[in-house]
mmCIF file of C-alpha atoms in Angstrom:
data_model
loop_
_atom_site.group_PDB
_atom_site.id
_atom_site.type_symbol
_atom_site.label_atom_id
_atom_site.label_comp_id
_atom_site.label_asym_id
_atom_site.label_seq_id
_atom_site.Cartn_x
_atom_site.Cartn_y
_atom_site.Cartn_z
ATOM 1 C CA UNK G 156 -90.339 -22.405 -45.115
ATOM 2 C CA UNK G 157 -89.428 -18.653 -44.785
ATOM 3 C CA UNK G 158 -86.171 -18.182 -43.094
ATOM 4 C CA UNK G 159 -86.601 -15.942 -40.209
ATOM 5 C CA UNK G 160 -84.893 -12.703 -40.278
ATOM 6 C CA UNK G 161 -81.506 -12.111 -38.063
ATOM 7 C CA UNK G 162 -81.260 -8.851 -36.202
ATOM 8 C CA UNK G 163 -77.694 -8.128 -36.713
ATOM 9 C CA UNK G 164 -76.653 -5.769 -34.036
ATOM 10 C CA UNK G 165 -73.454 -3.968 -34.600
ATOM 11 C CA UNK G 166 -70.924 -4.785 -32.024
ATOM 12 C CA UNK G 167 -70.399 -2.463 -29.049
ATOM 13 C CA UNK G 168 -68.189 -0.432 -27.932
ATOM 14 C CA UNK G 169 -67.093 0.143 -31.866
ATOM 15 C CA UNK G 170 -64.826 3.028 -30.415
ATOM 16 C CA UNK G 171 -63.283 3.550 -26.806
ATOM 17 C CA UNK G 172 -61.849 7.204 -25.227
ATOM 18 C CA UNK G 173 -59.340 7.256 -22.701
ATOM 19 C CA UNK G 174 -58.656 10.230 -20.442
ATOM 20 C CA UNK G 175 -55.117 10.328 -19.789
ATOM 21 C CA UNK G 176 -53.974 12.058 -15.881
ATOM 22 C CA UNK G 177 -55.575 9.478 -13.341
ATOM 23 C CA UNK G 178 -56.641 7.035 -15.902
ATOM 24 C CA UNK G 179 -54.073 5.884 -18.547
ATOM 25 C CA UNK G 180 -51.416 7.619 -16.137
ATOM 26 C CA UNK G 181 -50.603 7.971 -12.085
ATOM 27 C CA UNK G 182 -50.122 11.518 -12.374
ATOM 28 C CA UNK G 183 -52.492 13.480 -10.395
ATOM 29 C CA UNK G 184 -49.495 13.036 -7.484
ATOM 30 C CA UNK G 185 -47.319 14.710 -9.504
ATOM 31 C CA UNK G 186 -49.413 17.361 -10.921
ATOM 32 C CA UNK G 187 -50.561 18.353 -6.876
ATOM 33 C CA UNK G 188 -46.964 18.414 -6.461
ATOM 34 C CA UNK G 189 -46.429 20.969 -8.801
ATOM 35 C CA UNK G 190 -49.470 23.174 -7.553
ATOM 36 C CA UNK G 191 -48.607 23.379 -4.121
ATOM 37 C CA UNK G 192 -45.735 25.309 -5.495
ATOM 38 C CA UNK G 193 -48.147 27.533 -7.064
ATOM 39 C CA UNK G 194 -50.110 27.844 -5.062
ATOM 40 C CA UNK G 195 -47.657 28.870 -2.327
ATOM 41 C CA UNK G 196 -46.153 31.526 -4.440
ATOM 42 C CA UNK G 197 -49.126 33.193 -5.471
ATOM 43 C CA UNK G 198 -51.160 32.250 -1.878
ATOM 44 C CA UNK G 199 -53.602 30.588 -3.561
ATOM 45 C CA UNK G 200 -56.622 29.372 -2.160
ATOM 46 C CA UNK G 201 -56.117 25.262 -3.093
ATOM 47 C CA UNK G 202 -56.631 22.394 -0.807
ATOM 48 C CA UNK G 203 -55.526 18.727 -1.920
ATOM 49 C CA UNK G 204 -59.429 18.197 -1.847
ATOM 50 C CA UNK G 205 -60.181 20.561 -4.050
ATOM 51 C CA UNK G 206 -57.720 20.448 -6.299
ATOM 52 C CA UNK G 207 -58.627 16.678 -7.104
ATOM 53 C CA UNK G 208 -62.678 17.761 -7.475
ATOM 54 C CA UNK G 209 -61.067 19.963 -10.252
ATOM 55 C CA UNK G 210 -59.543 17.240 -12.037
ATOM 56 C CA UNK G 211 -60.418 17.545 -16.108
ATOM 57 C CA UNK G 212 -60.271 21.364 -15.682
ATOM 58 C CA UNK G 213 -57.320 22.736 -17.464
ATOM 59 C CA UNK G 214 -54.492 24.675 -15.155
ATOM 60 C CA UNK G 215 -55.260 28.059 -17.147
ATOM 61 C CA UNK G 216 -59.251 27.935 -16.108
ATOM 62 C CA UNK G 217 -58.334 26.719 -12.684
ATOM 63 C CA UNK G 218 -55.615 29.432 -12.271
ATOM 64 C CA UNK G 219 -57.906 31.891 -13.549
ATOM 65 C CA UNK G 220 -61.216 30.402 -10.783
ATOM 66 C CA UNK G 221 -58.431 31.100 -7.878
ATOM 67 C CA UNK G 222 -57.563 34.470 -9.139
ATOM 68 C CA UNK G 223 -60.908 35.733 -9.206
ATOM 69 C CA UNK G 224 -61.642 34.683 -5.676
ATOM 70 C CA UNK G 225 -58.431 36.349 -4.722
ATOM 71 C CA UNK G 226 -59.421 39.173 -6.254
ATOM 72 C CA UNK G 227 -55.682 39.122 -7.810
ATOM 73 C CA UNK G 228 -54.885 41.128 -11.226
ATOM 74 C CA UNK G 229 -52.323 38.565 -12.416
ATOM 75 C CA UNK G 230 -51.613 36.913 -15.589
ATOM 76 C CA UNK G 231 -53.632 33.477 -15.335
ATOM 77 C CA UNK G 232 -51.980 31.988 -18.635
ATOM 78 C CA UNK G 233 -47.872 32.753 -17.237
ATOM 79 C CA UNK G 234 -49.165 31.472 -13.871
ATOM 80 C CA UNK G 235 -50.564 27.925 -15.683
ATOM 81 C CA UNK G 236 -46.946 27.861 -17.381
ATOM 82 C CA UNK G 237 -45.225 27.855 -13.945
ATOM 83 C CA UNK G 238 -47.208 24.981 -12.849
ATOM 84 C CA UNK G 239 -46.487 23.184 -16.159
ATOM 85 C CA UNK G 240 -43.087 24.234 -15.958
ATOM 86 C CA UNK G 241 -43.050 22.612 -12.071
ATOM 87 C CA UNK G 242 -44.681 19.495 -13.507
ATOM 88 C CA UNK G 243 -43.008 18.576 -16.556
ATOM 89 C CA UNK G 244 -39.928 17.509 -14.748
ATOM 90 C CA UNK G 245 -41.685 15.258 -12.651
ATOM 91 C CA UNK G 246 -43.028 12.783 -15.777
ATOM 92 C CA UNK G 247 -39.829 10.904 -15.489
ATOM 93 C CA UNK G 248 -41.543 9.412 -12.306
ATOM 94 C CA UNK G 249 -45.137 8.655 -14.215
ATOM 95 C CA UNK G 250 -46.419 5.074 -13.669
ATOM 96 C CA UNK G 251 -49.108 3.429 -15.639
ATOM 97 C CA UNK G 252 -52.341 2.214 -14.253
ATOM 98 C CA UNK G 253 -52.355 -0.763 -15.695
ATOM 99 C CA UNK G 254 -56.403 -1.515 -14.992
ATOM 100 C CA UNK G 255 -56.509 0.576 -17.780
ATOM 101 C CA UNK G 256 -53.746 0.131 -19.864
ATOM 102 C CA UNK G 257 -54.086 -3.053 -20.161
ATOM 103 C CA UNK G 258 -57.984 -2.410 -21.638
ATOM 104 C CA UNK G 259 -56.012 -0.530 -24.220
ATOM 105 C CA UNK G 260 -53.654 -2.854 -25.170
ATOM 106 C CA UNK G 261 -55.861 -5.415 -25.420
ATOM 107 C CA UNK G 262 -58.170 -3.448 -27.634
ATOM 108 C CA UNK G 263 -55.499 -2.192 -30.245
ATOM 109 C CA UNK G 264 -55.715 -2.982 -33.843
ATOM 110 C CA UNK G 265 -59.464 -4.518 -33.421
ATOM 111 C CA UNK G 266 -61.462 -0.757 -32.768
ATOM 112 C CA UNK G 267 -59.548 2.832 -32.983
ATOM 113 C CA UNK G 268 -58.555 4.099 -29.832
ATOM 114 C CA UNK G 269 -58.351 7.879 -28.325
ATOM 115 C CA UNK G 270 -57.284 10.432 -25.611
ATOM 116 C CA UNK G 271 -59.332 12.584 -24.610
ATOM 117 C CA UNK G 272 -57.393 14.832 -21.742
ATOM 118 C CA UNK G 273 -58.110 18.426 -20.033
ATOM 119 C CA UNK G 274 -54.451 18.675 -19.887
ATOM 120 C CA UNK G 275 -51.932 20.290 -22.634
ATOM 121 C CA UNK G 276 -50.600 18.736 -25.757
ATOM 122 C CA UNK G 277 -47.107 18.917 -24.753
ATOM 123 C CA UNK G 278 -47.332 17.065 -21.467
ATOM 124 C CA UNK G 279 -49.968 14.407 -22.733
ATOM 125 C CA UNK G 280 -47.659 13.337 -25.479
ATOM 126 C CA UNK G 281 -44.686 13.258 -22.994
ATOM 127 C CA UNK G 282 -46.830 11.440 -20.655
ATOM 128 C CA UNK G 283 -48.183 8.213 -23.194
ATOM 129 C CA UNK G 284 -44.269 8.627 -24.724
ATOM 130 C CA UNK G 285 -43.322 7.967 -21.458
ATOM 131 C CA UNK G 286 -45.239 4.990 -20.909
ATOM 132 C CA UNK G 287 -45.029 3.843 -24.217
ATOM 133 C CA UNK G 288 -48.237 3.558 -25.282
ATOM 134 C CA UNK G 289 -48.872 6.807 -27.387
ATOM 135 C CA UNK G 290 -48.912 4.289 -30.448
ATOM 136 C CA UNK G 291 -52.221 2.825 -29.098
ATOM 137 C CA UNK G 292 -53.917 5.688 -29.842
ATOM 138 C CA UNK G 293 -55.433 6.954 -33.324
ATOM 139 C CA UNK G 294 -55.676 10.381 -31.745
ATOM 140 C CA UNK G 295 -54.877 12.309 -28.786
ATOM 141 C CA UNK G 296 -57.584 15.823 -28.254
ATOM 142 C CA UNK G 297 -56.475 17.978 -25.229
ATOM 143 C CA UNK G 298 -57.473 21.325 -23.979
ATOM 144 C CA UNK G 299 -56.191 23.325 -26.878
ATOM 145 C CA UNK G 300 -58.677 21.504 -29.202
ATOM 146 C CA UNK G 301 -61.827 22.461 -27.650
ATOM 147 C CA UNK G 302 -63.405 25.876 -26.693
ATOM 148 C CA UNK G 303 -65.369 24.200 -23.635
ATOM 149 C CA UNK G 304 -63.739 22.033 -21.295
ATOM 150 C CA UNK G 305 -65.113 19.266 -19.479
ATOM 151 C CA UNK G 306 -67.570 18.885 -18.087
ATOM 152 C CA UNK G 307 -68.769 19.884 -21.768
ATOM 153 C CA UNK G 308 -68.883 17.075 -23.848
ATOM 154 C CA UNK G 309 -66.909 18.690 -25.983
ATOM 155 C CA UNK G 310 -63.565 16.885 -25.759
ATOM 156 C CA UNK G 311 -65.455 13.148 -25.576
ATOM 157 C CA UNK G 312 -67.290 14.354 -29.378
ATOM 158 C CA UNK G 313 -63.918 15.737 -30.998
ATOM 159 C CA UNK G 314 -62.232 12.373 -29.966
ATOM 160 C CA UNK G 315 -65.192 10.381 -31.585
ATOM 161 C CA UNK G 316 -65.392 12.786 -34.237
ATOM 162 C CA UNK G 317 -61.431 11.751 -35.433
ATOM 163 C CA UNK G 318 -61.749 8.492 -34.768
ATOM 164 C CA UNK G 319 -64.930 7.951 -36.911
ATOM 165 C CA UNK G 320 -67.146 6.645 -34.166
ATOM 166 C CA UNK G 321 -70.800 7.924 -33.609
ATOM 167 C CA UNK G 322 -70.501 8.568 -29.719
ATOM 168 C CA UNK G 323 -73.265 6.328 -29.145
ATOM 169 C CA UNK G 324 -71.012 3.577 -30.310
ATOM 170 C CA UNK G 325 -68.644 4.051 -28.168
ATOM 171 C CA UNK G 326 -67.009 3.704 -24.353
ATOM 172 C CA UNK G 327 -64.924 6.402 -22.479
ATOM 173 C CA UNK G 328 -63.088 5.986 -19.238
ATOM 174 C CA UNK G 329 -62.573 9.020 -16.621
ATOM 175 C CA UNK G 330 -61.524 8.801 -12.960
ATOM 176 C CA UNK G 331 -63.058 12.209 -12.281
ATOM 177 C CA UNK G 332 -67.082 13.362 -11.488
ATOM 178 C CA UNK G 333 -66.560 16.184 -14.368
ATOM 179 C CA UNK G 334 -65.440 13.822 -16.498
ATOM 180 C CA UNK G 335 -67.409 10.947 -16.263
ATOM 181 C CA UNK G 336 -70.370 14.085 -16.706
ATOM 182 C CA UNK G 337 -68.743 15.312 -20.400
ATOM 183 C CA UNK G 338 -68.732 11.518 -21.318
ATOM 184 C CA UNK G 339 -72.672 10.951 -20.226
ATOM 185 C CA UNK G 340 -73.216 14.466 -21.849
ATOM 186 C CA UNK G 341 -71.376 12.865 -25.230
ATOM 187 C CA UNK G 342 -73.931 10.045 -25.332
ATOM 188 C CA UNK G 343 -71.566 7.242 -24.379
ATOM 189 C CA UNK G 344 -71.144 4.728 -22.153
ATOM 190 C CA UNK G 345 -68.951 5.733 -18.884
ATOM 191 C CA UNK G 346 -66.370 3.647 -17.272
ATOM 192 C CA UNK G 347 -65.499 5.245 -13.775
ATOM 193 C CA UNK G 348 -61.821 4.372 -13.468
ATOM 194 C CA UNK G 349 -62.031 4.828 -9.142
ATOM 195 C CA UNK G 350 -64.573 1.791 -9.487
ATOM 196 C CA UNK G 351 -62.455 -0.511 -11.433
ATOM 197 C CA UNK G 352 -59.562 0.567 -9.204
ATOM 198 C CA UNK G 353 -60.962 -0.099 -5.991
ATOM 199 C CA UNK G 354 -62.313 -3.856 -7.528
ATOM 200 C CA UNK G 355 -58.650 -4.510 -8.419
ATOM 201 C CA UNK G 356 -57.372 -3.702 -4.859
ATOM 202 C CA UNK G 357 -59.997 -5.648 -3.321
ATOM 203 C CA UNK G 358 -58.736 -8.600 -5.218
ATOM 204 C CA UNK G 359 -55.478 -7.797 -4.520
ATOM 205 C CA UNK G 360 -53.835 -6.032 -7.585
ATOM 206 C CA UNK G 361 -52.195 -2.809 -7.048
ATOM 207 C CA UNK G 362 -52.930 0.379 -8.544
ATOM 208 C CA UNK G 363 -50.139 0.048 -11.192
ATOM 209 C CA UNK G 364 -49.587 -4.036 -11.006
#
């Protein structure tokens, strides 16, 4: 008798992508911190709202949007070093958010990890140092890696691209409506960070218990 043939599907998710500022990290406190004083110096147009509706975008490109509707001849790229300058300080303070962290730990050293973050180089690094969890991760892409930001898929494929992960094969996690657009744009599966968030507090756990 014929044995009957096995369809061996490969496992799933073979690869998973982390944003970093809302997701891996309670940051995006911090970071409006540091734009109100920005924003205030340069009386720029920025509401709490809408500053949190441009989460994924990095500072340069958002500096440069409130410029132009200004109408204000400034330097966009020393303006985006103020408010990095205002923010770095603050990192001392960063908590995790341990919904997600703890999906990270759990998944290191059985499928390659990665960050995938609008923000710089210098602050991500400080950030996952800080939390000390930057050795989860086979790579970290920011905003200097990429030519379009998110919501461009971009960011999502360069991660998969260094980890060695077809994107189909793999699972990203954003807390932001650009973001979780760049990772449906990549081909992957999207995790939507507010969702698991607001589960957890149902039940009881705190944003960074």
């Amino acid at each position: 008798m014929a044995q009957q043939k096995q369809n061996h599907q490969p496992p799933f998710p073979q690869g998973l992508i982390f944003d970093c500022d809302g997701t891996l990290a309670d940051t995006m406190p911090l970071h409006w911190r540091a734009w109100q004083a920005v924003a205030e110096r340069y009386n720029l147009a920025l509401t709490e709202q809408r500053f949190y509706a441009l989460g994924g975008v990095p500072a340069r490109d958002i500096v440069k949007l409130l410029l132009a509707e200004r109408g204000l001849a400034l330097d966009h790229l020393a303006i985006a070093g103020e408010k990095e300058a205002a923010y770095l300080p603050l990192i001392a303070q960063v908590e995790p958010i341990n919904a997600v962290v703890g999906v990270a730990r759990e998944s290191y050293g059985r499928i390659p990890l990665a960050v995938a973050s609008g923000g710089t180089r210098k602050a991500i690094e400080q950030v996952l140092n800080r939390l000390g969890i930057r050795h989860l991760f086979q790579t970290v892409v920011t905003s200097e890696d990429v030519v379009r930001q998110k919501p461009a898929p971009d960011i999502f494929l360069e991660a998969a691209r260094r980890i060695g992960v077809p994107p189909q094969f793999c699972r990203a996690y954003e807390d932001t409506d650009l973001g979780m657009k760049a990772i449906r744009a990549a081909g992957m599966e999207a995790v939507d960070v507010r969702t698991l968030l607001v589960k957890r507090e149902a039940a009881g756990v705190g944003r960074a218990a």
